[in-house]
Coordinates of C-alpha atoms in Angstrom, one line a residue:
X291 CA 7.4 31.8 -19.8
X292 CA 4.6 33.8 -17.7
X293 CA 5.9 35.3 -14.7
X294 CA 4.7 36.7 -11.3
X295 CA 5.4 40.2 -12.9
X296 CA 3.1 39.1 -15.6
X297 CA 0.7 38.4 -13.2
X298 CA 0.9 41.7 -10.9
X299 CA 0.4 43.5 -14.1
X300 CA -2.7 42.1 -15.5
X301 CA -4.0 42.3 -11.6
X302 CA -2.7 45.9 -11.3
X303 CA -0.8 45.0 -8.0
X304 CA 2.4 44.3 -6.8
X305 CA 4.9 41.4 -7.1
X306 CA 5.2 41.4 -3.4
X307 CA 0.6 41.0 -3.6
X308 CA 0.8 38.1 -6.1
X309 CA 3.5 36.3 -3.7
X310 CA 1.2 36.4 -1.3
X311 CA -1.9 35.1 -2.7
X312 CA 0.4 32.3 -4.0
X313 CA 2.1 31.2 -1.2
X314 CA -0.6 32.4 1.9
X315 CA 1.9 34.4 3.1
X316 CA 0.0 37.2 4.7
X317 CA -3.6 37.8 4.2
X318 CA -5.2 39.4 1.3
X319 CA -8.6 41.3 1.0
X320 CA -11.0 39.2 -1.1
X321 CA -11.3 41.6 -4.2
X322 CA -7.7 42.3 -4.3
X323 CA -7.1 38.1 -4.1
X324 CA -9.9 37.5 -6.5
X325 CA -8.3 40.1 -9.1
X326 CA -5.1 38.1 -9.0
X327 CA -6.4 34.8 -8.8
X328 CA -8.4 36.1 -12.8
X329 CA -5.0 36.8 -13.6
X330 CA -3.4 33.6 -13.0
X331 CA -6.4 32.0 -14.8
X332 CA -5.8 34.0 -17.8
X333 CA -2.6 33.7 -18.3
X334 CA -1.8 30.0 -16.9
X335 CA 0.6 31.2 -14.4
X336 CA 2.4 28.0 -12.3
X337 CA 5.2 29.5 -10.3
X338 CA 9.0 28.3 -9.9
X339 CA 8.2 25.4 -7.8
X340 CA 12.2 24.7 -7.2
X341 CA 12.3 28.7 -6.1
X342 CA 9.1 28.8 -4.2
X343 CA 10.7 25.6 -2.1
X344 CA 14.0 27.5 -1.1
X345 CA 11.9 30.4 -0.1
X346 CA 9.4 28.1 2.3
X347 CA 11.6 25.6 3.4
X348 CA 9.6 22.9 1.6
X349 CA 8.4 21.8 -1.8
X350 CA 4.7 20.2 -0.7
X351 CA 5.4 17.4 -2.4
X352 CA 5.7 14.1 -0.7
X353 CA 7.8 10.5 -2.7
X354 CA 5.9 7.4 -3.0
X355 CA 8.2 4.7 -3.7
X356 CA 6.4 1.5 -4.7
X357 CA 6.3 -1.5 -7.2
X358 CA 3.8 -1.0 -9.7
X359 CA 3.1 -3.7 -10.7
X360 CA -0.2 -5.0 -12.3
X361 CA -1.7 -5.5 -9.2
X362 CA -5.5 -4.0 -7.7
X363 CA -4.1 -3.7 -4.1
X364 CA -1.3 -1.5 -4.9
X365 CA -3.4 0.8 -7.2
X366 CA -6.0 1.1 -4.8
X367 CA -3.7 2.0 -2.5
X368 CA -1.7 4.8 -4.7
X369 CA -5.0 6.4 -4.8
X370 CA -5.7 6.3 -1.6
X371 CA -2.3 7.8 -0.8
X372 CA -2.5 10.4 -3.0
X373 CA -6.2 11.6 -2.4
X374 CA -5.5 12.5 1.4
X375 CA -2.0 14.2 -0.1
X376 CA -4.3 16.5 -2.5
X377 CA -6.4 17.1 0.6
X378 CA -3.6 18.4 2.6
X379 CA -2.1 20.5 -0.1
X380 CA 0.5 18.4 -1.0
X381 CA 1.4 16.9 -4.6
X382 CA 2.5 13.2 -5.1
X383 CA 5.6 12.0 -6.8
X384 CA 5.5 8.5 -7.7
X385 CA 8.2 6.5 -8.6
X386 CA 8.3 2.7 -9.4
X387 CA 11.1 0.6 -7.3
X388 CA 10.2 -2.6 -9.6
X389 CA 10.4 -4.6 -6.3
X390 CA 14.4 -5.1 -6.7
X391 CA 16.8 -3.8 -3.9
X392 CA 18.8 -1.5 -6.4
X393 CA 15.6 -0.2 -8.4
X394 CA 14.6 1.0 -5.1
X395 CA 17.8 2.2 -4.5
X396 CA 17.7 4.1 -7.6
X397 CA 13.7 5.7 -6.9
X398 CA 14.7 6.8 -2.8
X399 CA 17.6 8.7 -3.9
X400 CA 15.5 10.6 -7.1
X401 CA 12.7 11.3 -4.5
X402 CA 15.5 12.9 -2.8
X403 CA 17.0 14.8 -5.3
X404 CA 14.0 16.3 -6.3
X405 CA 13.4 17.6 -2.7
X406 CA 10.4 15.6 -1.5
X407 CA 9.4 16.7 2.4
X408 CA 8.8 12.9 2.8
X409 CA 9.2 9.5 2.0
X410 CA 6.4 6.7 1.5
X411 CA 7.9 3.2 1.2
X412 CA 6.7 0.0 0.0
X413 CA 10.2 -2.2 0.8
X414 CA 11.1 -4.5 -2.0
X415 CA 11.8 -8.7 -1.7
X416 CA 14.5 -9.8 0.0
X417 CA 16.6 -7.4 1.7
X418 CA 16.2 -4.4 -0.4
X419 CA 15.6 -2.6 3.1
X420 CA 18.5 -3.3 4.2
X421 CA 19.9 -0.9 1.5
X422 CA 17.6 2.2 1.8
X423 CA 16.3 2.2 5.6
X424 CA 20.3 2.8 7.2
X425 CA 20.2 6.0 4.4
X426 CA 17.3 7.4 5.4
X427 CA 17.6 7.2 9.3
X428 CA 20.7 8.2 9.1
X429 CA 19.8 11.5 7.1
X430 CA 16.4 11.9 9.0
X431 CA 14.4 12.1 6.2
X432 CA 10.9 11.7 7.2
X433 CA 9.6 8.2 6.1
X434 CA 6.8 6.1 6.5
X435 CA 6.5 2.3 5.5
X436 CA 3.5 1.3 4.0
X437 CA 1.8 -2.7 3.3
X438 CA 5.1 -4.4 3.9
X439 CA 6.1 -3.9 7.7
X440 CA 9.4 -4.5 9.6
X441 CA 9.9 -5.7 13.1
X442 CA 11.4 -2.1 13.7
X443 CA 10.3 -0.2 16.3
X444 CA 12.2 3.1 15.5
X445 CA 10.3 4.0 12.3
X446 CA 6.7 4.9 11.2
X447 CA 4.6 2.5 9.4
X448 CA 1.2 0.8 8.8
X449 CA 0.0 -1.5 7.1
X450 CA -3.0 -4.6 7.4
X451 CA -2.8 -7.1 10.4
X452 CA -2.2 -10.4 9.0
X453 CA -1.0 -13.1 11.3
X454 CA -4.3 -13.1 13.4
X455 CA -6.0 -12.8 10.1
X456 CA -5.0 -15.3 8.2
X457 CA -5.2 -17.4 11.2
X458 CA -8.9 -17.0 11.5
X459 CA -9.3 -17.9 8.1
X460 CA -7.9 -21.7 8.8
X461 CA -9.6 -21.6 12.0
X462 CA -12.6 -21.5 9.9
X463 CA -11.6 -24.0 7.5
X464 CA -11.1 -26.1 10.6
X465 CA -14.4 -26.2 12.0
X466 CA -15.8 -26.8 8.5
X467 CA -14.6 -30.3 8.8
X468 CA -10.9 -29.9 7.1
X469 CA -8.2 -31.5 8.4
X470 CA -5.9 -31.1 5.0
X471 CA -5.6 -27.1 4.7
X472 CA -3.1 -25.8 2.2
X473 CA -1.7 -21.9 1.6
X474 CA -0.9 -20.9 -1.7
X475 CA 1.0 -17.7 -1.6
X476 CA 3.0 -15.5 -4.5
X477 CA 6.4 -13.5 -4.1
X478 CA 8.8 -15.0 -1.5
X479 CA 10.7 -12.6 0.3
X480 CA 8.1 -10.1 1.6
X481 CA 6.8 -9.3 4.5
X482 CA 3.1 -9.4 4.1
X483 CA 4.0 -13.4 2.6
X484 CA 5.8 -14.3 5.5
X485 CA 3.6 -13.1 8.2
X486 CA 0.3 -14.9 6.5
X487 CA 2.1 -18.1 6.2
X488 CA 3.0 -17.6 10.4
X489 CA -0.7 -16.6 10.5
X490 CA -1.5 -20.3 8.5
X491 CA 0.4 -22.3 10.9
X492 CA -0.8 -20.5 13.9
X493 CA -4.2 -21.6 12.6
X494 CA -3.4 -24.9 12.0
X495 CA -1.7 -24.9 16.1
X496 CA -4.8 -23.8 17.1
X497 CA -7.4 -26.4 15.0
X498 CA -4.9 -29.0 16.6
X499 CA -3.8 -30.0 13.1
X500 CA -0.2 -30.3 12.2
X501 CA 2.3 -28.5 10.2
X502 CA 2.8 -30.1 7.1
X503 CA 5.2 -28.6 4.3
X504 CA 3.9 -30.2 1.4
X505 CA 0.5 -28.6 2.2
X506 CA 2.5 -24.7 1.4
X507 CA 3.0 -23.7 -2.0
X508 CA 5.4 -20.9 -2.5
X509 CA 5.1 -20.8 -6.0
X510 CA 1.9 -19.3 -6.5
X511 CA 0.5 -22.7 -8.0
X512 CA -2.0 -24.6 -6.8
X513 CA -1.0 -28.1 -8.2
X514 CA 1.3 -29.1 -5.5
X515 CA -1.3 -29.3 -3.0
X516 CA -3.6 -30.7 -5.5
X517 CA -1.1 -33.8 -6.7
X518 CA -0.8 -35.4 -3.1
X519 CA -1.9 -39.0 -2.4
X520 CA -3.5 -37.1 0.5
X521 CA -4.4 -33.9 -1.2
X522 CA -5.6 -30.9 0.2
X523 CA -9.3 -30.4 0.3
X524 CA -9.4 -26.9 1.2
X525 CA -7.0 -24.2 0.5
X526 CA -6.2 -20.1 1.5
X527 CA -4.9 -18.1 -1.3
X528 CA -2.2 -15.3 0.0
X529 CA -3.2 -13.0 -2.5
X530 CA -5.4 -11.7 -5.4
X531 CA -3.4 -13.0 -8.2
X532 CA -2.6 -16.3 -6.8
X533 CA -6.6 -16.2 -6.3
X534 CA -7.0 -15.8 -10.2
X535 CA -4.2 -18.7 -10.4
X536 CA -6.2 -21.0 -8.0
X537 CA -9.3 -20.5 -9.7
X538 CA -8.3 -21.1 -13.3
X539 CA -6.5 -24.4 -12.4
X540 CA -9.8 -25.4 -10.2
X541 CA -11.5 -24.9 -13.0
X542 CA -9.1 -26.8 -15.3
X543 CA -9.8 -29.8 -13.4
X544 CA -13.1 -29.6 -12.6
X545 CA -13.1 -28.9 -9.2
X546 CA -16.5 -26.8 -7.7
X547 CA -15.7 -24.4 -5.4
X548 CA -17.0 -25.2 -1.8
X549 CA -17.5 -28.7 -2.9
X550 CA -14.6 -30.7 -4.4
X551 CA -12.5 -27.8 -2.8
X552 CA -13.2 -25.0 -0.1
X553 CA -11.4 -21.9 -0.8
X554 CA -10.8 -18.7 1.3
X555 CA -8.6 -15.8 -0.2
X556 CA -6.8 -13.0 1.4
X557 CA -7.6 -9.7 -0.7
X558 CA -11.0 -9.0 -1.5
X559 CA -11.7 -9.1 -5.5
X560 CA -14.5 -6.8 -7.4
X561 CA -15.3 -10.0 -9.3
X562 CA -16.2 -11.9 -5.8
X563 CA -19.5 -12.1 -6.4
X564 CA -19.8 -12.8 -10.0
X565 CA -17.8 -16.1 -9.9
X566 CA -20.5 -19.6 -8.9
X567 CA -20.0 -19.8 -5.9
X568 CA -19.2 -16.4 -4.6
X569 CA -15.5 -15.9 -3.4
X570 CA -14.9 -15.7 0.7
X571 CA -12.2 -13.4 1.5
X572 CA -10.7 -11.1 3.8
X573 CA -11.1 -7.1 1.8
X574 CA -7.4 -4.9 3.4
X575 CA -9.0 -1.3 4.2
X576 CA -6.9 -0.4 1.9
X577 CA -8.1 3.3 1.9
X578 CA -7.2 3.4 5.5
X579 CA -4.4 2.9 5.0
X580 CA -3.1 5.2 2.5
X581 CA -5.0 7.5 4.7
X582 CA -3.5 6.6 7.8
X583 CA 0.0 6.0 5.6
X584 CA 0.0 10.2 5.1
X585 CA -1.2 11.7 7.7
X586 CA 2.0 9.6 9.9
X587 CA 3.9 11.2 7.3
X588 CA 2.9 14.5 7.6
X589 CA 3.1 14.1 11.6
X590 CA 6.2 13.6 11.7
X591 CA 6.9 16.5 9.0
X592 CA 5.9 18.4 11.9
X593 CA 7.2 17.2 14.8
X594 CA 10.4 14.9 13.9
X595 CA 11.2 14.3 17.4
X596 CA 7.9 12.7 18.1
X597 CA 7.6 8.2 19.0
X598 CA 7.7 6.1 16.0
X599 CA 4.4 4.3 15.4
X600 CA 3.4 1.4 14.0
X601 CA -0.5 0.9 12.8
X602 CA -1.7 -2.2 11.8
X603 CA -5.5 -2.4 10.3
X604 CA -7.4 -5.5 10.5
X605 CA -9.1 -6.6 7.1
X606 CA -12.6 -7.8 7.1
X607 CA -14.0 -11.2 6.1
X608 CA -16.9 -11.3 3.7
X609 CA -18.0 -14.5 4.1
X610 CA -19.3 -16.5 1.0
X611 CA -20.0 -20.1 -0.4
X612 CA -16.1 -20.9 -1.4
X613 CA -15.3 -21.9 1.5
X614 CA -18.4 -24.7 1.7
X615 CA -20.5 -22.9 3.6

């Protein structure tokens, strides 16, 4: 294993020199920095991370506890996330909770373990923060929620806006003509579910049409609205794979978009445009957010005692021919 001695030697400095060109401890002239940086070139020299933390106080490393699951949001998002990380000299440590309370159990406490200065959190279904939130207050590690929001007002998060959102996509629907507006939407149990299915019947309040339950679909199928002896002649898909769901079983029965049924989604798609006719949705800033999602994090890294925020982001509609128009 190359050391730091290895290093000082080939440079023809000190240990104490190559410490602090590694860790911009003290400043360095340029020749003397430029020597040693040639020498940790040629001989791959990467430090004791674990020793290098004890000695700063900190590991520059930040956790990013999510469900990775085969989803573009989520991957758009890690990228996101870990772009501004890289920009701020921090590394990312990812860990997968697989969306189950104990899974994400399990991922928190070996962020921990390997001495993360923060937390970025994607809760799982159901009440998996119930779990790993009480732990983390109550050991003030610095944590940020990201996507899936809580009503909590005494920890950082951000995520997109969806009620208002999701209402203005019925409200559209609405002044198309529809009076029968179904929501298909995908995992029960989340927040970002929940709050566009408040967002669907606030629309439907404020088109003067009424709640109807058969008209939401919690199963991520479309055929329930579908196999009605009134069906549902236009529809809002929660999210990009209950889009793909919706669009295969349209297609399976013959159904033209915008015609024999309007459709809006929530989640822009790369493929929006390519389908006949092009796909209305609402596209998440999702880069924003994993932006935003860090530099919270890293605020409160430096200043713990500072007012929880909350940051919600308003997606954008692109407006298409799906929805009839």
């Amino acid at each position: 294993m190359v050391t730091m001695r290895d290093v000082a030697a080939l440079a023809g400095v000190s240990i104490t020199t190559v410490s602090h060109v590694i860790n911009e401890t003290r400043p360095v002239a340029g020749d003397t920095r430029e020597r040693v940086q040639k020498a940790i070139d040629e001989t791959g020299y990467t430090g004791d991370a674990i020793a290098r933390s004890l000695v700063m106080g900190g590991t520059k490393s930040l956790g990013l506890a999510v469900s990775l699951v085969s989803h573009p949001y989520f991957a758009e998002l890690i990228a996101a996330i870990e772009s501004e990380a890289t920009r701020n000299g921090y590394s990312l440590v990812l860990i997968d909770t697989r969306d189950t309370p104990e899974s994400e159990q399990t991922a928190v406490r070996m962020l921990r373990s390997r001495r993360v200065d923060g937390l970025l959190l994607t809760p799982s279904a159901g009440a998996g923060g119930s779990l790993v939130l009480p732990e983390l207050k109550k050991l003030n590690i610095p944590t940020v929620l990201v996507d899936r929001l809580t009503v909590a007002k005494d920890i950082d998060q951000v995520g997109p806006e969806n009620v208002q959102a999701t209402s203005g996509l019925v409200k559209h629907l609405a002044e198309l003509g529809h009076r029968r507006i179904g929501i298909v939407c995908g995992q029960v149990g989340v927040a970002t579910t929940e709050e566009r299915i408040l967002g669907y019947r606030l629309g439907l309040g404020r088109a003067g049409l009424k709640w109807d339950e058969a008209l939401v679909s919690q199963s991520g199928w479309l055929a329930p609205l579908l196999d009605q002896d009134d069906p549902a002649t236009a529809v809002v898909a929660a999210d990009h794979l209950v889009t793909v769901g919706m669009l295969h079983e349209a297609r399976a029965r013959g159904l033209k978009l915008g015609t024999d049924l309007a459709v809006v989604a929530y989640d822009e798609v790369e493929w929006a445009t390519l389908i006949e006719p092009p796909l209305t949705t609402l596209a998440q800033p999702v880069e924003e957010i994993g932006r935003t999602a860090v530099k919270l994090l890293l605020s409160r890294i430096a200043d713990p005692q500072r007012p929880p925020e909350t940051i919600r982001l308003a997606p954008s509609l692109r407006h298409r021919q799906s929805c009839g128009c």
